[in-house]
Amino acid sequence: MNWYELRSEEVEKKVNTSLSNGLTEQEVKQRQKQFGYNELKEAERPSALLLFLAQFKDFMVIVLLAATLISGLLGEYIDAIAIMAIVLINGFLGFFQERKAEKSLQALKELSAPQVHALRNNEWTRIPSKELVVGDIIKFSSGDRIGADVRLIDVKSLEIEESALTGESVPVAKHVSPIDQGEISLGDQENMAFMGTMVTRGSGVGVVVGTGMNTAMGQIAELLQSAESMMTPLQRRLEQLGKILISVALVLTLLVVVVGVINGHDLYNMFLAGVSLAVAAIPEGLPAIVTVALSLGVQRMIKKNAIVRRLPAVETLGCASVICSDKTGTMTQNKMTVTHLWSGGKTWTVSGTGYDLKGSFFAGEKEIQPTDDKSLQQLLTFGVLCNNAVLKRNDDEIVVDGDPTEGALVVSGIKAGITKDFLTNQFEIIEEFPFDSGRKMMSVIVKDKTGNQFVITKGAPDVLLGVSESVLWNNKQQPLSEEYKNKIKDAIEDLASNALRTIAVSFKPIRQNQRISNERDAECDLTFIGIQGMIDPPRPEVKAAVKECKDAGIKTIMITGDHLITAKAIATQLGILPPGGKVLDGNTLSKMEVDELEEIVDDVYVYARVSPEHKLKIVKALQSKGHIVAMTGDGVNDAPAIKASDIGIAMGITGTDVAKEASSLVLLDDNFATIKSAIKEGRNIYENIRKFIRYLLASNVGEILVMLFAMILSLPLPLVPIQILWVNLVTDGLPAMALGLDQAEGNVMRRSPRHPKEGVFARGLGWKIVSRGFLIGIVTLAAFMIVYGRDPNNLGYAQTVAFATLVMAQLIHVFDCRSERSVFHRNPFQNMYLVWAVLSSVALMLVVIYYPPLQPIFHTYPIDPRDWLLIIGMSAIPTFLLAGALLTRSRSPKAA
Ligand code: ATP
């Protein structure tokens, strides 16, 4: 079907819809049932079985399985079966961890799934793009990605970039007339918009004529695969480190075996012990636990309204040293209310809060009728006419569908009795040049009942002043002399210094036979009418968030399209602009090169009247000064800066699809305070990962060293293979997972940001691992030697004591890992997951030691209660000895 050949009424009939009302829910349900969801098929994920089998592909695990098989064949059935069981359980755990990681990544993807504006039951609603069916009416505007294939029925300066389909990156101007040229290529179908292409300018409405695999995109789409690497820098570093750790573990294990054999141990026993040790000591589970910790952190971020689109961002968040944030809607509430109006030297105020429709007009103290003053009436009328916002009632509240700035103008109009319904009866809008934050203006061409046409432009007052030739003063049109200009500038500054956002209105009549086809011709030679000033109160939580960021060594910079004085007033209120801090405006910024900006960038706290392209310059200057930059944005033009920054942040409510796609973090509530929470969480996740790396590796070092020292000292094996494997599974597994759920340390937002190139073992972690691991090994060996020395005929009992000491030493040490400082700095009961993990490990250990049927399997003997004193005493040493030493050192004046 060539939809582009049909007229819109024919399309309406063919797809059985109503262009004015859209489909009903019932029709939608039925079509979804019949034709399925609007989705492109994705490549199938590996099956559960494959994922499970992948857990055993590790070289050492295969060696262990082979060794077990041999021992089974040699008649050691119990050992063989027990080892198999442990390997299997380990495999299951790995499998579940990976599944969980994968599922949460998938859930994340669904959370950031695109939405579209569709007309259903005669009402515009936002729905997930996946729910579109043929016959739906959808609308879109600059920055949106088209959700399905549509035949356009209404366009306003619509341009669409279709490179995803055609390879052509120059946007195509769209129209609605049928094209009667037989078969034409996609790129020439100018009255169509295709799934996956991007609106770069203007807006449009269309009827869905193809969904899912029945779209142009569906036909060319290979099975979609996300090519993007989701690995974080730390994961990559750990992968490299893993290889080194494996080699080290293997060399040490080999050493244990060789020394053991030289000192007279049985080769077969040493082989099995060696392989078990290698399996235990190789931190093969580390990458999976890191992914789980990352994705758990990501889940916590979602609860705080931050959606991570790219996992690596979680880590980078913890390194952020500068946040560049938009003002409107992010730092402020984006609930605008016009409070002041100015025209021809006169000022009025308007009462009322929020979008409440009740309010009166005052000249000084005196209430007035706004319709009595012609210029005031015109200011209000034109504000409503050049406007796309619609007010809606949501329960008891009035909400704005559209731009809140425009919503405020609609409300100020209604307060004066000027409604959009009334005006659309009087005037026909025949052309619109949409607002963009580069021009900072929007214009419409309207025709009144007598056929007269004129341009109405509204926008930033200083910009409008530049394109106006005359001014309405005392209801008379006057040439815009320097004197008038200065008076208007004073008025703008006066309003802005009260932290008001200002919008001016201008107009011009269009002469007969004058043709205006672009915004340049429209937005010139205007007559300046007046200014509306609106408040946009700061979000209450932002001031504290800015302060918290400051304490965390993170600078907050405000970037706004608003007037410099407005921005300055709000930045001061929020504690962003310190005394002596610099404020820069877009004009100055345009004239600067990046290296000039670099020189002063550290002193600038507010950028005002900027255009989106300035943001890129700011990011670059900050980055070349070594900063890790978080940058927010919402529009199409913000995308390059979002991409270039280290952490691109898009607004979830007001953000366009393009901005969201470019970002690595989406704020569901558009709130600056959410960025702070995400950074805090980012720091915490990284710290948690450090915590369990520390725990796991120190445990492994302890396990290897106890065996190595025993072999060097010509002692018998202090642990049997199955005990080593048990420690690896239970003691190392559960508490490490619980560390991933740990809360942030109290001082996490009182430290400077982490350096992004910081190594895994930085800040003393390597030393902590080696020293604690060494001590764990020593105390285990000491306990073994004491008991073995007491009764050399009872090796099994001494091994059981060594086993219990190793387990207990690790379980006590896990609490030390929770703090970068020492075990005394944190309340152990704060993380109840950890307490339960430790208690279950202890319980499982007791079962293995005291439950008779398990004793032959684990080669254990019931421990005499008196020996528990020895075990507990020994196992507390690694944690408390060092912590105590550290504490005294940090209290001694010399160390301070
Ligand atoms: P930010 O979100 O970055 O803080 P902003 O939203 O205030 O900035 P813009 O939307 O670019 O920045 O607005 C810049 C200026 O353009 C405003 O101060 C206002 O004067 C004018 N303006 C804003 N919205 C509109 C609109 N819908 N129509 C006409 N002019 C507008």
XYZ file of N, CA and C and ligand atoms in Angstrom, residues 325-330 336 386 403 405-406 409 435-442 458-462 501-504 558-563 609-610 612 615 634 638, ligand 1:
154
model
N 23.865 22.228 35.644
C 22.442 21.915 35.631
C 21.619 23.044 35.025
N 20.595 22.646 34.272
C 19.614 23.623 33.804
C 18.916 24.187 35.021
N 18.377 25.372 34.847
C 17.661 25.957 35.963
C 16.189 25.585 35.937
N 15.541 25.972 34.808
C 14.092 25.896 34.773
C 13.609 24.450 34.860
N 12.881 24.150 35.896
C 12.315 22.820 36.035
C 13.223 21.866 36.782
N 14.524 22.120 36.775
C 15.443 21.204 37.444
C 15.764 21.751 38.830
N 4.951 27.989 36.688
C 5.122 29.421 36.521
C 3.814 30.159 36.785
N -0.302 33.327 20.834
C 0.970 32.757 20.367
C 1.381 31.712 21.400
N 4.130 23.584 27.378
C 5.198 24.324 28.030
C 4.660 25.138 29.216
N 5.792 27.669 30.714
C 5.889 29.120 30.496
C 4.639 29.597 29.758
N 4.250 28.820 28.765
C 3.060 29.192 27.995
C 1.802 28.996 28.831
N 1.034 32.010 30.716
C 0.427 33.073 29.905
C -1.057 32.800 29.680
N 8.944 27.678 19.048
C 10.000 28.187 19.932
C 11.222 27.300 19.807
N 12.392 27.905 19.753
C 13.568 27.080 20.028
C 14.537 27.885 20.872
N 15.275 27.149 21.696
C 16.044 27.857 22.706
C 17.275 28.540 22.126
N 17.560 28.332 20.846
C 18.606 29.102 20.189
C 18.096 30.497 19.870
N 16.910 30.571 19.213
C 16.324 31.877 18.857
C 15.715 32.560 20.073
N 15.219 31.759 20.988
C 14.517 32.237 22.184
C 13.242 33.003 21.835
N 12.609 32.629 20.740
C 11.354 33.280 20.331
C 10.426 32.239 19.721
N 9.169 32.604 19.668
C 8.197 31.804 18.919
C 7.258 32.783 18.226
N 6.530 36.094 20.510
C 6.816 36.251 21.935
C 8.170 35.592 22.198
N 8.870 36.103 23.215
C 10.185 35.524 23.480
C 10.945 36.329 24.504
N 12.249 36.016 24.620
C 13.085 36.706 25.589
C 13.084 38.201 25.277
N 12.767 39.072 26.263
C 12.582 40.501 25.989
C 13.798 41.159 25.339
N 15.005 40.826 25.805
C 16.176 41.470 25.217
C 16.349 41.054 23.757
N 11.070 35.354 35.613
C 11.370 34.945 34.250
C 10.528 35.847 33.362
N 11.129 36.400 32.305
C 10.404 37.413 31.539
C 10.140 36.962 30.100
N 8.950 37.291 29.630
C 8.567 37.002 28.243
C 7.982 38.287 27.671
N 8.481 38.690 26.524
C 7.931 39.896 25.897
C 7.068 39.512 24.711
N 25.008 26.661 37.321
C 23.672 26.829 36.743
C 23.810 27.293 35.296
N 23.133 26.590 34.404
C 23.162 26.992 33.003
C 21.728 27.236 32.578
N 21.444 28.423 32.094
C 20.043 28.704 31.794
C 19.892 29.614 30.584
N 18.748 29.474 29.963
C 18.425 30.344 28.845
C 17.840 31.664 29.346
N 17.579 31.726 30.645
C 16.939 32.906 31.207
C 17.879 34.097 31.269
N 17.290 35.246 31.591
C 18.042 36.492 31.696
C 19.095 36.400 32.793
N 21.382 33.217 29.555
C 21.051 33.475 28.156
C 21.911 32.637 27.219
N 22.162 31.399 27.619
C 22.973 30.554 26.759
C 22.093 29.836 25.754
N 21.863 26.190 23.464
C 22.333 24.836 23.727
C 23.774 24.602 23.250
N 26.652 24.947 25.602
C 26.880 23.930 26.636
C 28.091 23.073 26.301
N 17.585 18.842 27.904
C 16.300 18.255 27.536
C 16.008 18.301 26.043
N 20.605 19.934 22.905
C 21.429 19.643 24.076
C 22.202 18.337 23.903
P 16.949 26.161 31.374
O 15.898 25.102 31.346
O 18.171 25.807 30.631
O 17.145 26.781 32.708
P 15.188 27.882 30.104
O 14.210 26.802 29.926
O 14.863 29.003 31.002
O 16.549 27.349 30.486
P 14.849 28.512 27.427
O 13.707 27.585 27.418
O 15.863 28.458 26.367
O 15.635 28.450 28.723
O 14.260 29.969 27.512
C 15.029 31.097 27.321
C 14.149 32.309 27.250
O 13.275 32.175 26.136
C 13.262 32.503 28.450
O 13.873 33.292 29.414
C 12.059 33.186 27.881
O 12.251 34.571 27.831
C 11.994 32.676 26.462
N 11.017 31.604 26.324
C 10.950 30.470 27.028
N 9.936 29.701 26.626
C 9.335 30.349 25.629
C 8.221 30.080 24.768
N 7.527 28.959 24.872
N 7.896 31.001 23.856
C 8.585 32.129 23.736
N 9.634 32.439 24.498
C 10.015 31.585 25.435
